Amino acid sequence: MPMIDYRRARVELRLTDVLALIGYEPRARAGTQLRGPCPLHGSRSRTSRAFAAHLGKNVYHCFRCGAGGNALDLWAALSRQPLHAAVLDLCERLHRPVPWLKDTQPNGRRAALAQPTLERTMPGP
Ligand SMILES: [Zn+2]
């Protein structure tokens, strides 16, 4: 079974991508840091700044519910999926190739090509 290269996924899938996906609207912005209502515990107050996202470091933290992590953790929490499924889902939604671990790529090919399974899988001599 192919395995996801989480290290690469953390670099390639950014917090900005996830926040854009949910149409997040921050209440305050300072450089690459955002503050606003927490999308995880569902801040009732529209003016809440409990949620802090550091786009440069690609991490988030909620001072109210204590949630925190990277972009992958955020999507896993938002979509209520285990991390593995969340990464596949996120790649699909963002139209990005899945960052498979090199040795475990499906069909031994670059997953980015997303080719349908070929009938002839054996390489020639
Ligand atoms: Zn929260």
mmCIF file of N, CA and C and ligand atoms in Angstrom:
data_model
loop_
_atom_site.group_PDB
_atom_site.id
_atom_site.type_symbol
_atom_site.label_atom_id
_atom_site.label_comp_id
_atom_site.label_asym_id
_atom_site.label_seq_id
_atom_site.Cartn_x
_atom_site.Cartn_y
_atom_site.Cartn_z
ATOM 1 N N MET A 1 0.848 -1.200 0.000
ATOM 2 C CA MET A 1 0.000 0.000 0.000
ATOM 3 C C MET A 1 0.882 1.249 0.000
ATOM 4 N N PRO A 2 0.581 2.158 -0.924
ATOM 5 C CA PRO A 2 1.402 3.377 -0.991
ATOM 6 C C PRO A 2 1.274 4.209 0.276
ATOM 7 N N MET A 3 2.372 4.844 0.648
ATOM 8 C CA MET A 3 2.358 5.662 1.842
ATOM 9 C C MET A 3 2.600 7.123 1.491
ATOM 10 N N ILE A 4 1.946 7.970 2.230
ATOM 11 C CA ILE A 4 2.080 9.403 1.979
ATOM 12 C C ILE A 4 3.365 9.918 2.615
ATOM 13 N N ASP A 5 4.053 10.756 1.877
ATOM 14 C CA ASP A 5 5.234 11.425 2.399
ATOM 15 C C ASP A 5 4.744 12.667 3.168
ATOM 16 N N TYR A 6 4.504 12.473 4.456
ATOM 17 C CA TYR A 6 3.902 13.559 5.239
ATOM 18 C C TYR A 6 4.817 14.764 5.355
ATOM 19 N N ARG A 7 6.111 14.497 5.332
ATOM 20 C CA ARG A 7 7.052 15.611 5.430
ATOM 21 C C ARG A 7 6.869 16.548 4.224
ATOM 22 N N ARG A 8 6.756 15.929 3.031
ATOM 23 C CA ARG A 8 6.567 16.709 1.810
ATOM 24 C C ARG A 8 5.167 17.329 1.793
ATOM 25 N N ALA A 9 4.186 16.555 2.273
ATOM 26 C CA ALA A 9 2.810 17.064 2.295
ATOM 27 C C ALA A 9 2.712 18.317 3.159
ATOM 28 N N ARG A 10 3.459 18.311 4.278
ATOM 29 C CA ARG A 10 3.422 19.472 5.173
ATOM 30 C C ARG A 10 4.027 20.704 4.507
ATOM 31 N N VAL A 11 4.981 20.473 3.607
ATOM 32 C CA VAL A 11 5.626 21.598 2.929
ATOM 33 C C VAL A 11 4.751 22.098 1.784
ATOM 34 N N GLU A 12 4.118 21.162 1.065
ATOM 35 C CA GLU A 12 3.410 21.525 -0.158
ATOM 36 C C GLU A 12 1.971 21.995 0.073
ATOM 37 N N LEU A 13 1.345 21.460 1.115
ATOM 38 C CA LEU A 13 -0.041 21.835 1.379
ATOM 39 C C LEU A 13 -0.038 22.884 2.486
ATOM 40 N N ARG A 14 -0.387 24.103 2.104
ATOM 41 C CA ARG A 14 -0.230 25.224 3.011
ATOM 42 C C ARG A 14 -1.519 25.565 3.753
ATOM 43 N N LEU A 15 -1.310 26.221 4.883
ATOM 44 C CA LEU A 15 -2.434 26.681 5.684
ATOM 45 C C LEU A 15 -3.325 27.635 4.880
ATOM 46 N N THR A 16 -2.682 28.460 4.040
ATOM 47 C CA THR A 16 -3.451 29.390 3.205
ATOM 48 C C THR A 16 -4.405 28.628 2.284
ATOM 49 N N ASP A 17 -3.956 27.467 1.776
ATOM 50 C CA ASP A 17 -4.793 26.658 0.887
ATOM 51 C C ASP A 17 -6.043 26.183 1.621
ATOM 52 N N VAL A 18 -5.830 25.681 2.839
ATOM 53 C CA VAL A 18 -6.946 25.148 3.624
ATOM 54 C C VAL A 18 -7.910 26.263 4.011
ATOM 55 N N LEU A 19 -7.371 27.394 4.429
ATOM 56 C CA LEU A 19 -8.227 28.516 4.837
ATOM 57 C C LEU A 19 -9.012 29.058 3.635
ATOM 58 N N ALA A 20 -8.370 29.067 2.454
ATOM 59 C CA ALA A 20 -9.059 29.527 1.253
ATOM 60 C C ALA A 20 -10.188 28.569 0.888
ATOM 61 N N LEU A 21 -9.924 27.286 1.134
ATOM 62 C CA LEU A 21 -10.900 26.245 0.805
ATOM 63 C C LEU A 21 -12.191 26.417 1.598
ATOM 64 N N ILE A 22 -12.080 26.862 2.835
ATOM 65 C CA ILE A 22 -13.277 27.019 3.668
ATOM 66 C C ILE A 22 -13.762 28.474 3.661
ATOM 67 N N GLY A 23 -13.119 29.302 2.834
ATOM 68 C CA GLY A 23 -13.546 30.692 2.749
ATOM 69 C C GLY A 23 -13.371 31.430 4.059
ATOM 70 N N TYR A 24 -12.276 31.157 4.732
ATOM 71 C CA TYR A 24 -12.048 31.763 6.037
ATOM 72 C C TYR A 24 -11.810 33.266 5.943
ATOM 73 N N GLU A 25 -12.478 34.001 6.819
ATOM 74 C CA GLU A 25 -12.296 35.449 6.834
ATOM 75 C C GLU A 25 -11.719 35.890 8.172
ATOM 76 N N PRO A 26 -10.436 36.211 8.175
ATOM 77 C CA PRO A 26 -9.800 36.641 9.426
ATOM 78 C C PRO A 26 -10.296 38.014 9.864
ATOM 79 N N ARG A 27 -10.202 38.251 11.180
ATOM 80 C CA ARG A 27 -10.613 39.552 11.698
ATOM 81 C C ARG A 27 -9.439 40.508 11.786
ATOM 82 N N ALA A 28 -8.269 39.924 11.881
ATOM 83 C CA ALA A 28 -7.079 40.771 11.982
ATOM 84 C C ALA A 28 -5.943 40.106 11.240
ATOM 85 N N ARG A 29 -5.067 40.918 10.704
ATOM 86 C CA ARG A 29 -3.950 40.390 9.951
ATOM 87 C C ARG A 29 -2.713 41.225 10.265
ATOM 88 N N ALA A 30 -1.648 40.533 10.603
ATOM 89 C CA ALA A 30 -0.393 41.229 10.864
ATOM 90 C C ALA A 30 0.711 40.450 10.175
ATOM 91 N N GLY A 31 1.155 40.964 9.029
ATOM 92 C CA GLY A 31 2.164 40.240 8.267
ATOM 93 C C GLY A 31 1.588 38.921 7.787
ATOM 94 N N THR A 32 2.217 37.821 8.179
ATOM 95 C CA THR A 32 1.734 36.509 7.750
ATOM 96 C C THR A 32 0.901 35.851 8.844
ATOM 97 N N GLN A 33 0.532 36.633 9.873
ATOM 98 C CA GLN A 33 -0.275 36.065 10.949
ATOM 99 C C GLN A 33 -1.710 36.575 10.886
ATOM 100 N N LEU A 34 -2.635 35.630 11.033
ATOM 101 C CA LEU A 34 -4.057 35.959 11.005
ATOM 102 C C LEU A 34 -4.683 35.654 12.354
ATOM 103 N N ARG A 35 -5.704 36.414 12.710
ATOM 104 C CA ARG A 35 -6.489 36.107 13.900
ATOM 105 C C ARG A 35 -7.956 36.201 13.517
ATOM 106 N N GLY A 36 -8.769 35.329 14.110
ATOM 107 C CA GLY A 36 -10.191 35.376 13.811
ATOM 108 C C GLY A 36 -10.943 34.296 14.549
ATOM 109 N N PRO A 37 -12.214 34.111 14.219
ATOM 110 C CA PRO A 37 -13.021 33.073 14.856
ATOM 111 C C PRO A 37 -12.451 31.694 14.537
ATOM 112 N N CYS A 38 -12.565 30.783 15.478
ATOM 113 C CA CYS A 38 -12.029 29.437 15.272
ATOM 114 C C CYS A 38 -13.003 28.599 14.450
ATOM 115 N N PRO A 39 -12.558 28.068 13.303
ATOM 116 C CA PRO A 39 -13.458 27.258 12.469
ATOM 117 C C PRO A 39 -13.688 25.872 13.058
ATOM 118 N N LEU A 40 -12.923 25.512 14.090
ATOM 119 C CA LEU A 40 -13.034 24.171 14.652
ATOM 120 C C LEU A 40 -14.067 24.069 15.761
ATOM 121 N N HIS A 41 -13.988 24.938 16.736
ATOM 122 C CA HIS A 41 -14.986 24.841 17.806
ATOM 123 C C HIS A 41 -16.194 25.716 17.515
ATOM 124 N N GLY A 42 -16.157 26.418 16.367
ATOM 125 C CA GLY A 42 -17.318 27.195 15.955
ATOM 126 C C GLY A 42 -17.564 28.392 16.835
ATOM 127 N N SER A 43 -16.674 29.351 16.778
ATOM 128 C CA SER A 43 -16.841 30.578 17.554
ATOM 129 C C SER A 43 -18.188 31.208 17.221
ATOM 130 N N ARG A 44 -18.968 31.534 18.244
ATOM 131 C CA ARG A 44 -20.250 32.189 18.002
ATOM 132 C C ARG A 44 -20.043 33.652 17.657
ATOM 133 N N SER A 45 -19.068 34.237 18.309
ATOM 134 C CA SER A 45 -18.812 35.654 18.103
ATOM 135 C C SER A 45 -18.103 35.893 16.777
ATOM 136 N N ARG A 46 -18.676 36.768 15.970
ATOM 137 C CA ARG A 46 -18.069 37.071 14.671
ATOM 138 C C ARG A 46 -16.778 37.859 14.847
ATOM 139 N N THR A 47 -16.611 38.445 16.015
ATOM 140 C CA THR A 47 -15.426 39.266 16.230
ATOM 141 C C THR A 47 -14.348 38.520 17.005
ATOM 142 N N SER A 48 -14.568 37.222 17.225
ATOM 143 C CA SER A 48 -13.601 36.436 17.985
ATOM 144 C C SER A 48 -12.235 36.433 17.317
ATOM 145 N N ARG A 49 -11.209 36.455 18.146
ATOM 146 C CA ARG A 49 -9.849 36.344 17.623
ATOM 147 C C ARG A 49 -9.131 35.187 18.289
ATOM 148 N N ALA A 50 -9.910 34.183 18.679
ATOM 149 C CA ALA A 50 -9.335 33.054 19.415
ATOM 150 C C ALA A 50 -8.379 32.231 18.549
ATOM 151 N N PHE A 51 -8.651 32.239 17.252
ATOM 152 C CA PHE A 51 -7.905 31.409 16.330
ATOM 153 C C PHE A 51 -6.751 32.199 15.725
ATOM 154 N N ALA A 52 -5.557 31.642 15.833
ATOM 155 C CA ALA A 52 -4.370 32.301 15.279
ATOM 156 C C ALA A 52 -3.725 31.394 14.245
ATOM 157 N N ALA A 53 -3.489 31.946 13.070
ATOM 158 C CA ALA A 53 -2.829 31.176 12.010
ATOM 159 C C ALA A 53 -1.552 31.885 11.605
ATOM 160 N N HIS A 54 -0.467 31.135 11.630
ATOM 161 C CA HIS A 54 0.820 31.689 11.219
ATOM 162 C C HIS A 54 1.156 31.110 9.856
ATOM 163 N N LEU A 55 0.868 31.890 8.814
ATOM 164 C CA LEU A 55 1.004 31.375 7.448
ATOM 165 C C LEU A 55 2.454 31.109 7.076
ATOM 166 N N GLY A 56 3.368 31.869 7.650
ATOM 167 C CA GLY A 56 4.779 31.663 7.351
ATOM 168 C C GLY A 56 5.281 30.340 7.902
ATOM 169 N N LYS A 57 4.888 30.061 9.149
ATOM 170 C CA LYS A 57 5.316 28.812 9.787
ATOM 171 C C LYS A 57 4.378 27.656 9.445
ATOM 172 N N ASN A 58 3.227 28.001 8.819
ATOM 173 C CA ASN A 58 2.269 26.978 8.419
ATOM 174 C C ASN A 58 1.673 26.235 9.622
ATOM 175 N N VAL A 59 1.415 26.961 10.696
ATOM 176 C CA VAL A 59 0.810 26.353 11.887
ATOM 177 C C VAL A 59 -0.353 27.210 12.378
ATOM 178 N N TYR A 60 -1.258 26.577 13.128
ATOM 179 C CA TYR A 60 -2.381 27.316 13.699
ATOM 180 C C TYR A 60 -2.547 26.922 15.160
ATOM 181 N N HIS A 61 -3.231 27.778 15.893
ATOM 182 C CA HIS A 61 -3.520 27.480 17.284
ATOM 183 C C HIS A 61 -4.775 28.231 17.696
ATOM 184 N N CYS A 62 -5.626 27.544 18.472
ATOM 185 C CA CYS A 62 -6.806 28.215 19.003
ATOM 186 C C CYS A 62 -6.626 28.377 20.505
ATOM 187 N N PHE A 63 -6.717 29.631 20.964
ATOM 188 C CA PHE A 63 -6.518 29.906 22.385
ATOM 189 C C PHE A 63 -7.746 29.547 23.206
ATOM 190 N N ARG A 64 -8.829 29.225 22.531
ATOM 191 C CA ARG A 64 -10.065 28.892 23.239
ATOM 192 C C ARG A 64 -10.193 27.373 23.430
ATOM 193 N N CYS A 65 -10.137 26.617 22.326
ATOM 194 C CA CYS A 65 -10.354 25.172 22.429
ATOM 195 C C CYS A 65 -9.038 24.396 22.452
ATOM 196 N N GLY A 66 -7.931 25.091 22.238
ATOM 197 C CA GLY A 66 -6.634 24.422 22.359
ATOM 198 C C GLY A 66 -6.209 23.635 21.139
ATOM 199 N N ALA A 67 -7.020 23.676 20.077
ATOM 200 C CA ALA A 67 -6.637 22.971 18.851
ATOM 201 C C ALA A 67 -5.393 23.613 18.258
ATOM 202 N N GLY A 68 -4.590 22.796 17.600
ATOM 203 C CA GLY A 68 -3.399 23.354 16.987
ATOM 204 C C GLY A 68 -2.727 22.319 16.111
ATOM 205 N N GLY A 69 -1.850 22.784 15.236
ATOM 206 C CA GLY A 69 -1.129 21.869 14.368
ATOM 207 C C GLY A 69 -0.772 22.540 13.066
ATOM 208 N N ASN A 70 -0.603 21.720 12.027
ATOM 209 C CA ASN A 70 -0.274 22.269 10.716
ATOM 210 C C ASN A 70 -1.500 22.202 9.805
ATOM 211 N N ALA A 71 -1.279 22.531 8.534
ATOM 212 C CA ALA A 71 -2.395 22.574 7.588
ATOM 213 C C ALA A 71 -3.100 21.224 7.464
ATOM 214 N N LEU A 72 -2.322 20.141 7.542
ATOM 215 C CA LEU A 72 -2.910 18.806 7.393
ATOM 216 C C LEU A 72 -3.795 18.490 8.590
ATOM 217 N N ASP A 73 -3.308 18.861 9.780
ATOM 218 C CA ASP A 73 -4.101 18.632 10.996
ATOM 219 C C ASP A 73 -5.412 19.411 10.931
ATOM 220 N N LEU A 74 -5.316 20.637 10.396
ATOM 221 C CA LEU A 74 -6.508 21.484 10.325
ATOM 222 C C LEU A 74 -7.555 20.871 9.400
ATOM 223 N N TRP A 75 -7.115 20.381 8.251
ATOM 224 C CA TRP A 75 -8.078 19.797 7.319
ATOM 225 C C TRP A 75 -8.652 18.491 7.884
ATOM 226 N N ALA A 76 -7.808 17.718 8.560
ATOM 227 C CA ALA A 76 -8.274 16.480 9.173
ATOM 228 C C ALA A 76 -9.354 16.787 10.212
ATOM 229 N N ALA A 77 -9.127 17.846 10.994
ATOM 230 C CA ALA A 77 -10.084 18.213 12.042
ATOM 231 C C ALA A 77 -11.362 18.783 11.429
ATOM 232 N N LEU A 78 -11.198 19.628 10.414
ATOM 233 C CA LEU A 78 -12.361 20.259 9.781
ATOM 234 C C LEU A 78 -13.226 19.245 9.048
ATOM 235 N N SER A 79 -12.587 18.308 8.373
ATOM 236 C CA SER A 79 -13.336 17.356 7.552
ATOM 237 C C SER A 79 -13.621 16.068 8.325
ATOM 238 N N ARG A 80 -13.167 16.028 9.587
ATOM 239 C CA ARG A 80 -13.407 14.871 10.467
ATOM 240 C C ARG A 80 -12.963 13.562 9.814
ATOM 241 N N GLN A 81 -11.722 13.588 9.330
ATOM 242 C CA GLN A 81 -11.158 12.388 8.715
ATOM 243 C C GLN A 81 -9.831 12.076 9.386
ATOM 244 N N PRO A 82 -9.413 10.814 9.334
ATOM 245 C CA PRO A 82 -8.056 10.503 9.780
ATOM 246 C C PRO A 82 -7.062 11.208 8.856
ATOM 247 N N LEU A 83 -5.853 11.429 9.351
ATOM 248 C CA LEU A 83 -4.861 12.228 8.618
ATOM 249 C C LEU A 83 -4.627 11.722 7.193
ATOM 250 N N HIS A 84 -4.491 10.401 7.045
ATOM 251 C CA HIS A 84 -4.206 9.811 5.734
ATOM 252 C C HIS A 84 -5.297 10.179 4.721
ATOM 253 N N ALA A 85 -6.552 9.966 5.111
ATOM 254 C CA ALA A 85 -7.676 10.272 4.224
ATOM 255 C C ALA A 85 -7.783 11.767 3.984
ATOM 256 N N ALA A 86 -7.464 12.540 5.003
ATOM 257 C CA ALA A 86 -7.568 13.993 4.889
ATOM 258 C C ALA A 86 -6.568 14.538 3.869
ATOM 259 N N VAL A 87 -5.370 13.981 3.856
ATOM 260 C CA VAL A 87 -4.355 14.442 2.903
ATOM 261 C C VAL A 87 -4.787 14.105 1.473
ATOM 262 N N LEU A 88 -5.290 12.896 1.255
ATOM 263 C CA LEU A 88 -5.746 12.514 -0.087
ATOM 264 C C LEU A 88 -6.884 13.424 -0.535
ATOM 265 N N ASP A 89 -7.795 13.682 0.385
ATOM 266 C CA ASP A 89 -8.945 14.531 0.110
ATOM 267 C C ASP A 89 -8.497 15.951 -0.229
ATOM 268 N N LEU A 90 -7.557 16.445 0.558
ATOM 269 C CA LEU A 90 -7.068 17.810 0.364
ATOM 270 C C LEU A 90 -6.364 17.961 -0.987
ATOM 271 N N CYS A 91 -5.559 16.973 -1.342
ATOM 272 C CA CYS A 91 -4.858 17.007 -2.634
ATOM 273 C C CYS A 91 -5.864 17.045 -3.773
ATOM 274 N N GLU A 92 -6.932 16.253 -3.636
ATOM 275 C CA GLU A 92 -7.934 16.202 -4.686
ATOM 276 C C GLU A 92 -8.630 17.553 -4.824
ATOM 277 N N ARG A 93 -8.997 18.124 -3.680
ATOM 278 C CA ARG A 93 -9.717 19.405 -3.720
ATOM 279 C C ARG A 93 -8.849 20.538 -4.254
ATOM 280 N N LEU A 94 -7.552 20.455 -3.970
ATOM 281 C CA LEU A 94 -6.642 21.521 -4.408
ATOM 282 C C LEU A 94 -6.021 21.211 -5.779
ATOM 283 N N HIS A 95 -6.397 20.045 -6.339
ATOM 284 C CA HIS A 95 -5.849 19.609 -7.623
ATOM 285 C C HIS A 95 -4.326 19.520 -7.581
ATOM 286 N N ARG A 96 -3.829 18.916 -6.523
ATOM 287 C CA ARG A 96 -2.388 18.736 -6.381
ATOM 288 C C ARG A 96 -2.083 17.239 -6.441
ATOM 289 N N PRO A 97 -0.895 16.896 -6.919
ATOM 290 C CA PRO A 97 -0.504 15.485 -6.878
ATOM 291 C C PRO A 97 -0.285 15.043 -5.429
ATOM 292 N N VAL A 98 -0.649 13.810 -5.136
ATOM 293 C CA VAL A 98 -0.437 13.282 -3.794
ATOM 294 C C VAL A 98 1.060 13.036 -3.593
ATOM 295 N N PRO A 99 1.640 13.573 -2.531
ATOM 296 C CA PRO A 99 3.069 13.351 -2.287
ATOM 297 C C PRO A 99 3.332 11.975 -1.697
ATOM 298 N N TRP A 100 3.382 10.975 -2.574
ATOM 299 C CA TRP A 100 3.651 9.609 -2.113
ATOM 300 C C TRP A 100 5.109 9.474 -1.712
ATOM 301 N N LEU A 101 5.366 8.590 -0.777
ATOM 302 C CA LEU A 101 6.746 8.242 -0.473
ATOM 303 C C LEU A 101 7.312 7.587 -1.725
ATOM 304 N N LYS A 102 8.517 7.949 -2.088
ATOM 305 C CA LYS A 102 9.058 7.534 -3.381
ATOM 306 C C LYS A 102 8.995 6.030 -3.644
ATOM 307 N N ASP A 103 9.363 5.245 -2.647
ATOM 308 C CA ASP A 103 9.433 3.800 -2.862
ATOM 309 C C ASP A 103 8.070 3.134 -2.921
ATOM 310 N N THR A 104 7.038 3.879 -2.563
ATOM 311 C CA THR A 104 5.730 3.236 -2.448
ATOM 312 C C THR A 104 4.707 3.808 -3.412
ATOM 313 N N GLN A 105 5.200 4.538 -4.425
ATOM 314 C CA GLN A 105 4.264 5.123 -5.371
ATOM 315 C C GLN A 105 3.472 4.034 -6.086
ATOM 316 N N PRO A 106 2.187 4.302 -6.326
ATOM 317 C CA PRO A 106 1.388 3.319 -7.051
ATOM 318 C C PRO A 106 2.002 3.058 -8.428
ATOM 319 N N ASN A 107 2.068 1.824 -8.842
ATOM 320 C CA ASN A 107 2.592 1.431 -10.150
ATOM 321 C C ASN A 107 4.067 1.770 -10.330
ATOM 322 N N GLY A 108 4.698 2.233 -9.259
ATOM 323 C CA GLY A 108 6.102 2.576 -9.360
ATOM 324 C C GLY A 108 6.356 3.752 -10.275
ATOM 325 N N ARG A 109 5.317 4.504 -10.565
ATOM 326 C CA ARG A 109 5.467 5.661 -11.440
ATOM 327 C C ARG A 109 5.236 6.931 -10.638
ATOM 328 N N ARG A 110 5.520 8.046 -11.275
ATOM 329 C CA ARG A 110 5.249 9.316 -10.608
ATOM 330 C C ARG A 110 3.746 9.495 -10.487
ATOM 331 N N ALA A 111 3.280 9.639 -9.261
ATOM 332 C CA ALA A 111 1.857 9.774 -9.030
ATOM 333 C C ALA A 111 1.298 11.029 -9.697
ATOM 334 N N ALA A 112 2.180 12.008 -9.917
ATOM 335 C CA ALA A 112 1.738 13.279 -10.490
ATOM 336 C C ALA A 112 1.140 13.093 -11.877
ATOM 337 N N LEU A 113 1.581 12.050 -12.560
ATOM 338 C CA LEU A 113 1.080 11.825 -13.902
ATOM 339 C C LEU A 113 -0.349 11.308 -13.878
ATOM 340 N N ALA A 114 -0.707 10.659 -12.774
ATOM 341 C CA ALA A 114 -2.067 10.160 -12.577
ATOM 342 C C ALA A 114 -2.554 9.373 -13.782
ATOM 343 N N GLN A 115 -1.712 8.498 -14.283
ATOM 344 C CA GLN A 115 -2.101 7.715 -15.438
ATOM 345 C C GLN A 115 -3.034 6.576 -15.022
ATOM 346 N N PRO A 116 -3.958 6.256 -15.914
ATOM 347 C CA PRO A 116 -4.775 5.085 -15.628
ATOM 348 C C PRO A 116 -3.894 3.830 -15.663
ATOM 349 N N THR A 117 -4.324 2.809 -14.956
ATOM 350 C CA THR A 117 -3.528 1.593 -14.915
ATOM 351 C C THR A 117 -3.355 1.019 -16.320
ATOM 352 N N LEU A 118 -2.138 0.779 -16.694
ATOM 353 C CA LEU A 118 -1.871 0.253 -18.026
ATOM 354 C C LEU A 118 -2.077 -1.255 -18.027
ATOM 355 N N GLU A 119 -2.501 -1.772 -19.155
ATOM 356 C CA GLU A 119 -2.713 -3.208 -19.254
ATOM 357 C C GLU A 119 -1.376 -3.937 -19.189
ATOM 358 N N ARG A 120 -0.383 -3.328 -19.845
ATOM 359 C CA ARG A 120 0.932 -3.946 -19.849
ATOM 360 C C ARG A 120 1.755 -3.326 -18.727
ATOM 361 N N THR A 121 1.887 -4.026 -17.632
ATOM 362 C CA THR A 121 2.607 -3.464 -16.496
ATOM 363 C C THR A 121 4.057 -3.908 -16.461
ATOM 364 N N MET A 122 4.372 -4.966 -17.220
ATOM 365 C CA MET A 122 5.743 -5.449 -17.210
ATOM 366 C C MET A 122 6.591 -4.623 -18.181
ATOM 367 N N PRO A 123 7.707 -4.108 -17.711
ATOM 368 C CA PRO A 123 8.586 -3.360 -18.614
ATOM 369 C C PRO A 123 9.239 -4.297 -19.626
ATOM 370 N N GLY A 124 9.564 -3.765 -20.772
ATOM 371 C CA GLY A 124 10.199 -4.572 -21.802
ATOM 372 C C GLY A 124 11.602 -4.973 -21.386
ATOM 373 N N PRO A 125 12.234 -5.837 -22.150
ATOM 374 C CA PRO A 125 13.590 -6.299 -21.807
ATOM 375 C C PRO A 125 14.624 -5.182 -21.988
HETATM 376 ZN ZN ZN B 1 -11.128 26.657 18.757
#
